[in-house]
Coordinates of N, CA, C and O in Angstrom, one line a residue:
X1 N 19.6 132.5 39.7 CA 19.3 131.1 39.5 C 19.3 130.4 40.9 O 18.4 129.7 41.2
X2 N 20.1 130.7 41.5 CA 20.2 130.4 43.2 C 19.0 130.8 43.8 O 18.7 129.9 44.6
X3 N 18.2 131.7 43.9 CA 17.0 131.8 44.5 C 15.4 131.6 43.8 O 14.3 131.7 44.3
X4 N 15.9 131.2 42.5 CA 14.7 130.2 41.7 C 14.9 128.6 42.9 O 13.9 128.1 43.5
X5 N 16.2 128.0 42.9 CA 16.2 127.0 43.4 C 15.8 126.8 44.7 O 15.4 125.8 45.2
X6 N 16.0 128.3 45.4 CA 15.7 127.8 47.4 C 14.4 128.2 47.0 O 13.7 127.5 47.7
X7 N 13.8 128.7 46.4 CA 12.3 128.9 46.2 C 11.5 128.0 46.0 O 10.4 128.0 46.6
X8 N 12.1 126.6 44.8 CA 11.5 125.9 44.2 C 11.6 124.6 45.7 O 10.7 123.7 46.0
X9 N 12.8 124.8 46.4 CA 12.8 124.1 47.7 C 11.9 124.1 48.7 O 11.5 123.3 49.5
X10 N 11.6 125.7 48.4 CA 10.9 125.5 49.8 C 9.3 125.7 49.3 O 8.5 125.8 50.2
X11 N 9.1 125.8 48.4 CA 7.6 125.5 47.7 C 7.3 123.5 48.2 O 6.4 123.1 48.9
X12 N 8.3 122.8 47.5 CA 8.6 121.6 47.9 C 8.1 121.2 49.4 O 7.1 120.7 49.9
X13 N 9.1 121.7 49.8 CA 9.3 121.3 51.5 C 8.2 121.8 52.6 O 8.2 121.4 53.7
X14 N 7.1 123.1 51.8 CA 6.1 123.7 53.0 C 4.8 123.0 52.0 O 3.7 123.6 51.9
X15 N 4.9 121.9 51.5 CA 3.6 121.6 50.4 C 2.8 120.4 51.5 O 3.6 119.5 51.7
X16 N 2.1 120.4 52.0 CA 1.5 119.1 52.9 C 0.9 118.2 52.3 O 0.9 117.1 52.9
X17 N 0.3 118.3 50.9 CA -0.6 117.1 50.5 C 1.2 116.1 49.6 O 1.1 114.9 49.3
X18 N 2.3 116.8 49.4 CA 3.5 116.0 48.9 C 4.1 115.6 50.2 O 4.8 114.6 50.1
X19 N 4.1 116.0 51.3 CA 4.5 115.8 52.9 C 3.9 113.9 53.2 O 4.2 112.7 53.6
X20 N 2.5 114.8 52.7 CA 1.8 113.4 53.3 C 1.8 112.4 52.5 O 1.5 111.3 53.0
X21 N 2.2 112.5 51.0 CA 2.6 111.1 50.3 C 3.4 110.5 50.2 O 3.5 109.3 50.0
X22 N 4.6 111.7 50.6 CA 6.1 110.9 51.1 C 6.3 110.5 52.2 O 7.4 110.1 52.5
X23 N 5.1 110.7 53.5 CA 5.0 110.3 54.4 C 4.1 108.5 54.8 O 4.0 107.8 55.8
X24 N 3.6 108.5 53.3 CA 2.7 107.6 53.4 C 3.6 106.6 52.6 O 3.1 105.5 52.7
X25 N 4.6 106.6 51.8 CA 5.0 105.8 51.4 C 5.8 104.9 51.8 O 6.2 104.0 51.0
X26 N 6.2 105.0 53.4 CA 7.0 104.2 54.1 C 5.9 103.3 54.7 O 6.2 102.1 54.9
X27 N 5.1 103.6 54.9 CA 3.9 102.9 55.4 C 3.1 101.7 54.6 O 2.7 100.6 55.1
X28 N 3.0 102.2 53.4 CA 2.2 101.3 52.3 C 3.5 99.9 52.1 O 3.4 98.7 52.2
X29 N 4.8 100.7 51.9 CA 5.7 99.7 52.0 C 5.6 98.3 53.0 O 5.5 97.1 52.7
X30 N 5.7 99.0 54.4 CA 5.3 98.1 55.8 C 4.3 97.3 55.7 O 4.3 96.1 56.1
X31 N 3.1 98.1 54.8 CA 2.3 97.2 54.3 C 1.8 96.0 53.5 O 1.1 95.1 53.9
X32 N 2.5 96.2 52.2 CA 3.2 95.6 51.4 C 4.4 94.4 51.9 O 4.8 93.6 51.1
X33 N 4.8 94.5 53.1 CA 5.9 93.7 53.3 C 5.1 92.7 54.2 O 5.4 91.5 54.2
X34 N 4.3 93.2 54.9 CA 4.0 92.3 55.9 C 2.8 91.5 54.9 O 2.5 90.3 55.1
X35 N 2.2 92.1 54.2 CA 1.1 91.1 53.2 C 2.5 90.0 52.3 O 2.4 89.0 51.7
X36 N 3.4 90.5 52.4 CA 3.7 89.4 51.6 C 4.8 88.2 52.5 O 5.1 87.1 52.3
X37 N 5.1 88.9 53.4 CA 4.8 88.0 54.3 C 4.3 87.1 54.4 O 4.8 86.0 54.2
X38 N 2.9 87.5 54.9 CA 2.0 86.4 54.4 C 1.9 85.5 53.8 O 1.6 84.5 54.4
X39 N 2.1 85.5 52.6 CA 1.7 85.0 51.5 C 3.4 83.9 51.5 O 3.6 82.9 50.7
X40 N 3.9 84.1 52.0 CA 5.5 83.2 52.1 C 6.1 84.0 50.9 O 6.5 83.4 50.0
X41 N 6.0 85.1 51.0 CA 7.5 85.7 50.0 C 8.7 85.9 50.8 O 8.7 86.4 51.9
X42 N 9.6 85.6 50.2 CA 11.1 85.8 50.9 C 11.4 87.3 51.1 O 11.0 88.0 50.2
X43 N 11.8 87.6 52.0 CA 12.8 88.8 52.1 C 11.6 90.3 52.2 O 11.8 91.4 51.7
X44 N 10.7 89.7 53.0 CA 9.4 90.7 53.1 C 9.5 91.5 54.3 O 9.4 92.7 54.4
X45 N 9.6 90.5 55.5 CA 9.4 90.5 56.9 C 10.1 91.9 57.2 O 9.6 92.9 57.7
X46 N 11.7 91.5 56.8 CA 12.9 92.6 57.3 C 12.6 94.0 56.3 O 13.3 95.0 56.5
X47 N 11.6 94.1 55.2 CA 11.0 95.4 54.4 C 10.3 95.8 55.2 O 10.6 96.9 55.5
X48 N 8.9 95.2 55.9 CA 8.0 95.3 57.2 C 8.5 95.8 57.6 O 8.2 97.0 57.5
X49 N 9.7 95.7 58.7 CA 9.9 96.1 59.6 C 10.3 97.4 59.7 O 9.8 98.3 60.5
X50 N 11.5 97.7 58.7 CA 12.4 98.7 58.5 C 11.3 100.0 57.6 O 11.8 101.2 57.6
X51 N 10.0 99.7 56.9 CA 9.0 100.6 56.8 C 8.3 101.5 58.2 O 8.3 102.7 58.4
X52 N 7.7 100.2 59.0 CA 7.5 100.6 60.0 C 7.7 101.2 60.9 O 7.0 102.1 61.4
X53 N 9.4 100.7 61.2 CA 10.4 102.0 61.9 C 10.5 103.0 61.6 O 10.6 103.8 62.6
X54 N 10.5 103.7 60.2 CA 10.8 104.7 59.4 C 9.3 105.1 59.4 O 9.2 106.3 59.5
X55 N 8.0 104.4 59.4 CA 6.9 105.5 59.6 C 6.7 105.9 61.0 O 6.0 106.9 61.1
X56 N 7.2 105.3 62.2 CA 7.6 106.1 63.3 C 8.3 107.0 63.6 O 8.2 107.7 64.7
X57 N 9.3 107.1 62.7 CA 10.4 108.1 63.1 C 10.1 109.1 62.4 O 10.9 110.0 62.6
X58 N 9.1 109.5 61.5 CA 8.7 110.3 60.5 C 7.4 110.9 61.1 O 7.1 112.1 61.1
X59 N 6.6 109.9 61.8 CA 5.3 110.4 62.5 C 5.4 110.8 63.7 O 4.9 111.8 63.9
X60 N 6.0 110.3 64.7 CA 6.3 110.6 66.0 C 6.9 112.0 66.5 O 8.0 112.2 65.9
X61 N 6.5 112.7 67.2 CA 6.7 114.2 67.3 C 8.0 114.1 68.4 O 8.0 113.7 69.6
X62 N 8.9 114.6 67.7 CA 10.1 114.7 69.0 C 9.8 116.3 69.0 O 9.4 116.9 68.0
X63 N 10.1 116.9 70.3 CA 10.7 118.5 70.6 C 11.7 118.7 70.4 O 12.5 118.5 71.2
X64 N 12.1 119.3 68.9 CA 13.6 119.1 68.9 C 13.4 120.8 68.4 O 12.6 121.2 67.6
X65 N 14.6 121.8 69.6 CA 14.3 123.0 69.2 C 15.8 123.0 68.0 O 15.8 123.5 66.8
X66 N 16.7 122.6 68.5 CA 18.0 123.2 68.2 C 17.7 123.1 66.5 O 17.4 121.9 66.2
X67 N 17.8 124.0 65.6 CA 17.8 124.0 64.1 C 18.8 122.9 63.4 O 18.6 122.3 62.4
X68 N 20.0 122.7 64.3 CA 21.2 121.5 63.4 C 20.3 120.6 63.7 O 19.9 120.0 62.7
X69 N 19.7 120.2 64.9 CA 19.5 118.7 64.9 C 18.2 118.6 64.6 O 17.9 117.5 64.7
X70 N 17.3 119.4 64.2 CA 16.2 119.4 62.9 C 16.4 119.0 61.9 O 15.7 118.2 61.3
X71 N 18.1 119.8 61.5 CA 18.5 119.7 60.1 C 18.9 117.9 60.1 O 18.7 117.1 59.2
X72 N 19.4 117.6 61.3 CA 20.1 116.0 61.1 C 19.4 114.9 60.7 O 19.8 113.8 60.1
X73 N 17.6 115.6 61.5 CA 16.9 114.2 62.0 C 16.0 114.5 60.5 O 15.4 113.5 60.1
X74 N 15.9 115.7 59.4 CA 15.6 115.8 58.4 C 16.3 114.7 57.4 O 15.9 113.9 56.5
X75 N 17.7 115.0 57.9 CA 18.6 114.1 56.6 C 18.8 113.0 56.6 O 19.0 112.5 55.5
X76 N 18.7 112.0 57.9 CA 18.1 111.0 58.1 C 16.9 110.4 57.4 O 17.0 109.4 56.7
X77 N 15.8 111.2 57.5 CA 14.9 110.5 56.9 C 14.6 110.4 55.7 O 13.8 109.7 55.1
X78 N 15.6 111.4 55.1 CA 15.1 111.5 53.7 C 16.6 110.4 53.0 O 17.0 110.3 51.9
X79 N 17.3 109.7 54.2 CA 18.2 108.9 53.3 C 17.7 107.4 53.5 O 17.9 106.5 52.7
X80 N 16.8 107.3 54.7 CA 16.0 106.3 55.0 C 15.3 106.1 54.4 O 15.1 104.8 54.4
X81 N 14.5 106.9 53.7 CA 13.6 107.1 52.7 C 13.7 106.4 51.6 O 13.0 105.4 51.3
X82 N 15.1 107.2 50.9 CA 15.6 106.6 50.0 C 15.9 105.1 49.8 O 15.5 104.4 48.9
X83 N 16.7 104.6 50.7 CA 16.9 103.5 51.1 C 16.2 103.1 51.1 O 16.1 102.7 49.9
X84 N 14.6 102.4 52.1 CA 13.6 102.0 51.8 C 13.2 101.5 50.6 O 13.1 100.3 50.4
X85 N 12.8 102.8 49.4 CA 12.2 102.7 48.2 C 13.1 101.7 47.3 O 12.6 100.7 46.8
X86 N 14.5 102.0 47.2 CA 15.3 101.1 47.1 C 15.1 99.6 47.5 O 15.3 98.5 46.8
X87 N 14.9 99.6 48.6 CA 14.9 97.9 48.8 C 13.8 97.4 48.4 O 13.7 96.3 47.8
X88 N 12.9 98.0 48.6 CA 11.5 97.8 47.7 C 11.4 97.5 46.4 O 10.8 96.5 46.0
X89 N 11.9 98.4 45.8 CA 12.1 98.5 43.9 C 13.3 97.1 44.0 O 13.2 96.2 43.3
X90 N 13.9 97.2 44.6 CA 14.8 95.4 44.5 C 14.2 94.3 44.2 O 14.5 93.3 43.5
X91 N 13.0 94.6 45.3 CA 12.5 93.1 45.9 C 11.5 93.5 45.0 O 12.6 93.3 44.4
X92 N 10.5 93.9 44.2 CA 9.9 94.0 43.1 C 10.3 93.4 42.0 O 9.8 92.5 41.4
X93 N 11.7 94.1 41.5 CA 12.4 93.4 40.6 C 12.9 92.0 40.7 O 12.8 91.2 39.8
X94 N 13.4 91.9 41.9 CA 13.9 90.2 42.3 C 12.9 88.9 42.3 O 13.0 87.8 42.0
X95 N 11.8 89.7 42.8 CA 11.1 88.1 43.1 C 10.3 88.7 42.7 O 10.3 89.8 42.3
X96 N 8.8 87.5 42.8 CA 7.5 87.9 41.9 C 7.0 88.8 43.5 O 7.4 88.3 44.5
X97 N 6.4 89.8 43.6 CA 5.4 90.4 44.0 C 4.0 90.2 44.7 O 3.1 91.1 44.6
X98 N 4.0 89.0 45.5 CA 2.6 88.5 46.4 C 2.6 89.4 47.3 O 3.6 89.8 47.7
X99 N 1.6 89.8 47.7 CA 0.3 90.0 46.8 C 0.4 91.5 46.4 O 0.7 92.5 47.0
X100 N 0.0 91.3 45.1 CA 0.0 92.4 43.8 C -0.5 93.9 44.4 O 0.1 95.0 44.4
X101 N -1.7 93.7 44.9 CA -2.3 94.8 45.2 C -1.8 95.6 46.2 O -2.3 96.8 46.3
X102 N -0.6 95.1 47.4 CA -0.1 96.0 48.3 C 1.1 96.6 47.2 O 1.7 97.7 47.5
X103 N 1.3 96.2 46.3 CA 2.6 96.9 45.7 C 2.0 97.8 44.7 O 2.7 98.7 44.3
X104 N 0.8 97.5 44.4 CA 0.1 98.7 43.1 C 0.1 100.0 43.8 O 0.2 101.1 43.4
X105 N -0.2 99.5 45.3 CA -0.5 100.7 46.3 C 1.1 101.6 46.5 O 1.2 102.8 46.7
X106 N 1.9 101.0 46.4 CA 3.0 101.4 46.9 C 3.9 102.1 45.4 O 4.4 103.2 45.4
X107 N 3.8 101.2 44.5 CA 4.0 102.0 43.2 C 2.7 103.4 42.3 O 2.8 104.0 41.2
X108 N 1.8 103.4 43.1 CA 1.0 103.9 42.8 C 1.7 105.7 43.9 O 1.9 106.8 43.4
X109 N 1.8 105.4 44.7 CA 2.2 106.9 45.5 C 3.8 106.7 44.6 O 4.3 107.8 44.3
X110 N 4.2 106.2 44.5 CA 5.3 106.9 44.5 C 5.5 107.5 42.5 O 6.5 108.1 42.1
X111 N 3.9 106.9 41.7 CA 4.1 107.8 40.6 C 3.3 109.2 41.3 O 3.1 110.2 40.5
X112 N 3.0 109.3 42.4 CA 2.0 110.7 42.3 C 2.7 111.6 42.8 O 2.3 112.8 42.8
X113 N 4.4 111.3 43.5 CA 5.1 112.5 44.1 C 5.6 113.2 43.2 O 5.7 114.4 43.4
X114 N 6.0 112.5 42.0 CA 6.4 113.7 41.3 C 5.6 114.2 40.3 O 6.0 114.9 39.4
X115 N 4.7 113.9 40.5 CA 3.4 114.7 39.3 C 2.9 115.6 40.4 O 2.7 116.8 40.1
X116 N 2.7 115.3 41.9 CA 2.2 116.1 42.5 C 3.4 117.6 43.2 O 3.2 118.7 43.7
X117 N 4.5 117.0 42.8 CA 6.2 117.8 43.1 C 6.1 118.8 42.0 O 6.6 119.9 42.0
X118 N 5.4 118.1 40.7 CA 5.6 119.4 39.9 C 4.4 120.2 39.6 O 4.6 121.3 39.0
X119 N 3.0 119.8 39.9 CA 2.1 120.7 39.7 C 2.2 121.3 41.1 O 1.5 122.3 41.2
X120 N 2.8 121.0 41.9 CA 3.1 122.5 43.0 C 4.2 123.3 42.8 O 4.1 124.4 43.4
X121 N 5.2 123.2 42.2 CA 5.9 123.3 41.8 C 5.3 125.2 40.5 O 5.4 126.4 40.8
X122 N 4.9 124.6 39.3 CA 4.0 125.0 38.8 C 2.8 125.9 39.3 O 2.3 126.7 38.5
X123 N 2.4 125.9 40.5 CA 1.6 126.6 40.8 C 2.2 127.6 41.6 O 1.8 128.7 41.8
X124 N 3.5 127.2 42.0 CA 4.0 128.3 42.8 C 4.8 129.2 42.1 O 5.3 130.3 42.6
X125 N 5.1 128.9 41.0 CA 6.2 129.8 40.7 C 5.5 130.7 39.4 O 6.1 131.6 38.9

């Protein structure tokens, strides 16, 4: 059972087209915050930004040889991540959503990670 799961992990974690949606989703966010920005929605600007940050720290190539601190700067982003999506799914729920179309974009990737988590999933095993 233990090596169904590091398998099904690292099918996960070596997949690039699921790399690049959970990489793009911090981005659409930024995008999404700063359109609504725009538009005078409350509590957008500080989503903007904190996407932004996180699509740099996710895109930006550090040389990091040492494997712990791969593993560190890994678990970071994936709590940043989380975080993120969270504050997003808040402020969806909290307030109305101006303008609609940066949030279709942003709720739109985040139904395709896990249809696309499980048809690789599926193909790999």
């Amino acid at each position: 059972m233990e090596a169904v799961l590091v398998r099904m992990l690292d099918l996960l974690g070596h997949s690039p087209i699921l790399q690049a949606l959970t990489s793009a989703v911090p981005l659409a966010i930024a995008v999404a915050g700063l359109a609504g920005w725009r538009a005078k929605v409350p509590h957008t600007l500080p989503l903007a930004v904190w996407g932004g940050l996180l699509g740099l720290w996710i895109f930006v190539p550090l040389p990091v040889t040492d494997p712990q601190l791969q593993a560190f700067r890994n678990f970071v982003s994936i709590l940043c991540w989380l975080w993120l999506v969270r504050g997003w799914g808040r402020l969806v729920l909290t307030e109305w959503p101006a303008p609609i179309w940066s949030h279709w974009i942003v709720g739109t990737l985040l139904l395709l990670v896990p249809v696309v988590g499980a048809v690789v999933l599926i193909r790999g095993l």
